[in-house]
Each structure stands twice: as C-alpha cells, then as structure tokens.
Amino acid sequence: MKYTGQYWMIIAPFMKKLLAKKYVRKVAREYIKKAKPIYRQMLAQAEDIGAKNPMAHNVYMSFAFMAIWKAADGAITPDDMRDMTRELLEMKIVRTVMGSGLDVNKPGDMDKLSGKFHKCAAWAEGHPKYRDKTWDFHFDDTLHKSGIYYHFTRCPLNDYARAYGYLEILPVMCELDYLLAGLYHARLYREQTLAGGGTVCDYWFVGDQEQKSFCGRKDVMNKRIWDIYAPIYEKAMRGDRKAYGLMYERIPQVIQGKDVLEVATGPGLLAKHVAHAAHKMIATDYSDGMIREAKKGSYPDNLTFEVADAEHLPYADNSYDAVIIANALHIVPNPQKALREIDRVLKTDGLLIAPNFVNHQKGVVSAIWSKIIRIAGVKLEHQWSTAEYRAFLEANGWKVVMLEEMPARITLAYAECMKQKKG
C-alpha cells in the first residue's frame, strides 16, 4: 500500500493522550515513536488495494491502531485497545472530523448511505487491478424490510492479520464498525465476521431511532402481546417475590463494578434492583411497551434502557463483563441464536446469568400457571426440566458453574455460566 501520513497524523496524537492517561507520558511517547516505523512497514507488506480506493481508509486507520498495539509488545491488551479506540472515536472533535452529516433516520439519508456503499463496490468493479484484493460487496435488498444489508467474503485486513500475526487484535478493529455506524445515526447488526472465523462479514444498518426493524418476522405477534402485557407485568410477577428476592441478593455480589448487559429485561424489575452494584448497565427488551414501562419511576443513574432483540444485539464483540437473561430463553423462538449473540458480546472471562423457569408441568400450581400464560397468548417455545436446562446450556458452549432451584409458581432454575474453552 502506498504510504500516507494523513491517518497517522490524526490518530497518533489522540492515542498518545489516551496512552498517557492509562500509563505514563514517557511510556506513551515510547509506544508512539516505535509504532510509526511499524505502521510504514505494515503498509509496505500489505496487498495494494489502491490508495484512491474509497475503502482504503479502513486499512490506513486500522493499521495505525494495530501498529501502536504491536509497538507495546503485549503491554496493551486487546481490551485496553478496545477501550481506547472507543474513547477516541467518541470524542466530539473526532466525530466532527469523521462525520458525514448523514442521519439515516431522516428521509433520503438511508438512500445516500446506500449510495456511498454502492460507489465503493463500483470503484472495485471499475479497477480490475485491485478488484480481487479489496473488499467484495454482496448486496441483498430482500433479506430485511428496512435498512441496508450487504456482506463481504474477502477482507484485506483479515488477510493481512492472518499472514503477519495480528489476528489477536483484529476483532477490536471489526468492532470499530459499530462506532462508525453511530456517525450516521445508525445501528449495525451482524452475526459473523471473517476475523471471528465466519464465512462472511455481514452488515445490516438501520436507523438508531428505528424500533420496528424486525417487523415481518414470524414472532411479531409475540412482540405485540408483550407490548400489551407490559403495564401489568409487574403485578403478575408479585407472586414470585421470594425467588426474585433471592436473585436481588445474589446478582449484585457477582456484578460488582462490572459492565453489564441485560437481555429481555421486561419492565426492568431485575435491572432496577441490581444495577447499583454495576459500573454501568444497559437493560434491553424486544418490546417497545416493556421499555416504556421500564423507564417509568426511579432507577440508578448508571442504568440505561434500550430496545434490542436478543437474537440481533446491536453491541460490539467482547463488550460486557456480565450478561443477564432472566426468564426468557424458554419463550425466545431461537434460544441457541440468543446464546450465540450473548457469547459474542460477552468478554472471554465474562459471566452469563441465566435464571429460567423449568418444570412447567411439575405440580398443580406450575401446570395451572403455565396454562394461564398460554391462554394469555404467550407461547412457551421450550419446557425444560432442571437437568434438561443444564444440558441445553452445556450443549451451547457454556460451563454451568452454579445451578440452583428457587421456589416460585413455576420453579426457577438460577444459573451462572462461563464460556467453555474452545479447542
């Protein structure tokens, strides 16, 4: 790749400041000094995709971060680099410099963003010399009813990282896509990346104010039911105060000072009781109505409520120290997919807290309450025993470190899990 100092001159001063804040100024100066020749070397080694390629900025920007990581010779962990790159890209001055002025929530701006991506694809087609070296765009307007979808089967960053030993830091570069999407007021949803061992890197962009992104899916009726049920959910759960009380005691102990995500929060009962112990917590639900209910009343300042789908979480890889999904896996249409998403956003040594109703037909009270739920329109997709629930979690790549039955109208199996080591 042709050398240009443009991106280095933008990124290096900000990274120097962030490094000095995390370490000391002397160390920061040393890393930046060592990184510059590494950056030049990386560009010399990389396949030339064309300096005028509209996608070339991805290489120049990512290489600047990767060179600094390399210069530290292991002293900067991927998590450290993840935190610093996020902080840098969230700086107002950086967002102003890198921003395009687009807001894809506004009429016409989504088409403009789509046009930018199509121009990138057209540039590659118009330059045969670089076509087989650069990103290959595959658009599909039929896959989703809103937003923009495309995927790549080839990524120059992935090719370089695998050839020259940068694969450990590459996922952090992939996560920049989520932050960059924010410059367009968009949310990025993805299921796989080449860096993570997938067959493609997929991208689905929707407006960050869009809450109906998944309309047309088979489970849309379930969403409407939960929207209707939201105002009375808290009253309906009062009969299980004892089980919830036990969770309110246990969970703060294991999320102390951590960054926490809750999936399927409902009206936020659990989140409001445990968030005080976390460093920060985001509680999400697929139902707009549930989130409206959750935002009512008082709750800790470190707690945020957002609409999000358990099967398509709009968060970067390795973002959270702990993820909570309480009493939801048995009603999620594809719990395996939800667990894969949780695995993606959870850090390597992170904790999954997954209490779930089990033994739905064991005992008169459980059987009656399960029937009431079905009559109300809530479909119980899965009905596990405690042993079957453990087996389900283990079969999907989780090591169950704690599993305890708690008394409730339908028995609650409280589970804490860690990721199983792969390979």
CSV table of N, CA and C in Angstrom, one decimal, residues 219-233 237 266-267 285-291 293 327-328 330-332 373 376-380:
chain,number,residue,atom,x,y,z
A,219,ASP,N,-42.3,-13.9,14.7
A,219,ASP,CA,-42.6,-13.7,16.0
A,219,ASP,C,-43.2,-12.3,16.3
A,220,VAL,N,-43.6,-11.6,15.3
A,220,VAL,CA,-44.1,-10.2,15.5
A,220,VAL,C,-45.3,-10.2,16.4
A,221,MET,N,-46.2,-11.3,16.3
A,221,MET,CA,-47.3,-11.3,17.2
A,221,MET,C,-46.9,-11.4,18.6
A,222,ASN,N,-45.9,-12.2,18.9
A,222,ASN,CA,-45.4,-12.2,20.3
A,222,ASN,C,-45.0,-10.9,20.8
A,223,LYS,N,-44.4,-10.1,19.9
A,223,LYS,CA,-44.0,-8.7,20.3
A,223,LYS,C,-45.2,-7.9,20.7
A,224,ARG,N,-46.3,-8.0,19.9
A,224,ARG,CA,-47.5,-7.2,20.2
A,224,ARG,C,-48.1,-7.6,21.5
A,225,ILE,N,-48.0,-8.9,21.8
A,225,ILE,CA,-48.6,-9.5,23.1
A,225,ILE,C,-47.8,-8.9,24.2
A,226,TRP,N,-46.5,-8.8,24.1
A,226,TRP,CA,-45.6,-8.3,25.2
A,226,TRP,C,-45.9,-6.8,25.4
A,227,ASP,N,-46.1,-6.1,24.3
A,227,ASP,CA,-46.4,-4.6,24.4
A,227,ASP,C,-47.7,-4.4,25.2
A,228,ILE,N,-48.7,-5.3,24.9
A,228,ILE,CA,-50.0,-5.2,25.6
A,228,ILE,C,-49.8,-5.6,27.1
A,229,TYR,N,-49.0,-6.6,27.3
A,229,TYR,CA,-48.9,-7.2,28.6
A,229,TYR,C,-48.0,-6.3,29.6
A,230,ALA,N,-47.2,-5.4,29.0
A,230,ALA,CA,-46.2,-4.6,29.7
A,230,ALA,C,-46.7,-3.9,30.9
A,231,PRO,N,-47.9,-3.2,30.9
A,231,PRO,CA,-48.3,-2.4,32.0
A,231,PRO,C,-48.7,-3.3,33.2
A,232,ILE,N,-49.1,-4.5,33.0
A,232,ILE,CA,-49.5,-5.4,34.1
A,232,ILE,C,-48.5,-6.4,34.5
A,233,TYR,N,-47.3,-6.4,33.8
A,233,TYR,CA,-46.3,-7.5,34.1
A,233,TYR,C,-45.8,-7.5,35.5
A,237,MET,N,-46.0,-10.6,38.4
A,237,MET,CA,-44.9,-11.3,38.9
A,237,MET,C,-44.8,-11.2,40.4
A,266,GLY,N,-37.9,-7.0,30.3
A,266,GLY,CA,-39.3,-6.7,30.6
A,266,GLY,C,-39.4,-5.3,31.1
A,267,PRO,N,-40.2,-5.0,32.2
A,267,PRO,CA,-40.3,-3.6,32.7
A,267,PRO,C,-39.2,-3.2,33.6
A,285,ASP,N,-35.0,-4.8,25.9
A,285,ASP,CA,-36.1,-5.7,25.6
A,285,ASP,C,-36.5,-5.5,24.2
A,286,TYR,N,-37.1,-6.6,23.6
A,286,TYR,CA,-37.6,-6.6,22.2
A,286,TYR,C,-38.9,-5.7,22.1
A,287,SER,N,-39.6,-5.6,23.2
A,287,SER,CA,-40.9,-4.9,23.3
A,287,SER,C,-40.7,-3.5,23.6
A,288,ASP,N,-41.2,-2.6,22.7
A,288,ASP,CA,-41.2,-1.2,22.9
A,288,ASP,C,-42.0,-0.8,24.2
A,289,GLY,N,-43.1,-1.6,24.4
A,289,GLY,CA,-44.0,-1.3,25.5
A,289,GLY,C,-43.3,-1.6,26.8
A,290,MET,N,-42.5,-2.7,26.9
A,290,MET,CA,-41.8,-3.0,28.1
A,290,MET,C,-40.8,-2.0,28.4
A,291,ILE,N,-40.1,-1.5,27.4
A,291,ILE,CA,-39.1,-0.4,27.7
A,291,ILE,C,-39.7,0.9,28.1
A,293,GLU,N,-42.4,1.0,29.9
A,293,GLU,CA,-42.7,0.8,31.4
A,293,GLU,C,-41.4,0.9,32.2
A,327,ASN,N,-35.5,-15.5,32.8
A,327,ASN,CA,-36.9,-16.0,32.4
A,327,ASN,C,-37.3,-15.7,31.0
A,328,ALA,N,-36.4,-15.9,30.1
A,328,ALA,CA,-36.6,-15.5,28.7
A,328,ALA,C,-36.3,-16.6,27.7
A,330,HIS,N,-36.9,-19.7,27.5
A,330,HIS,CA,-38.0,-20.6,27.2
A,330,HIS,C,-39.0,-20.0,26.3
A,331,ILE,N,-39.0,-18.7,26.1
A,331,ILE,CA,-40.0,-18.1,25.2
A,331,ILE,C,-39.4,-17.5,24.0
A,332,VAL,N,-38.1,-17.5,23.9
A,332,VAL,CA,-37.4,-17.0,22.7
A,332,VAL,C,-37.5,-18.1,21.6
A,373,ILE,N,-50.5,-18.6,31.3
A,373,ILE,CA,-49.6,-17.9,30.4
A,373,ILE,C,-49.9,-18.2,28.9
A,376,ALA,N,-53.0,-16.5,27.8
A,376,ALA,CA,-52.8,-15.0,27.6
A,376,ALA,C,-52.1,-14.7,26.3
A,377,GLY,N,-51.7,-15.8,25.6
A,377,GLY,CA,-51.1,-15.6,24.2
A,377,GLY,C,-49.6,-15.7,24.2
A,378,VAL,N,-49.0,-16.0,25.3
A,378,VAL,CA,-47.5,-16.2,25.4
A,378,VAL,C,-47.2,-17.6,25.1
A,379,LYS,N,-46.4,-17.8,24.0
A,379,LYS,CA,-46.0,-19.2,23.6
A,379,LYS,C,-44.8,-19.6,24.3
A,380,LEU,N,-44.9,-20.8,25.0
A,380,LEU,CA,-43.8,-21.4,25.7
A,380,LEU,C,-43.1,-22.3,24.6
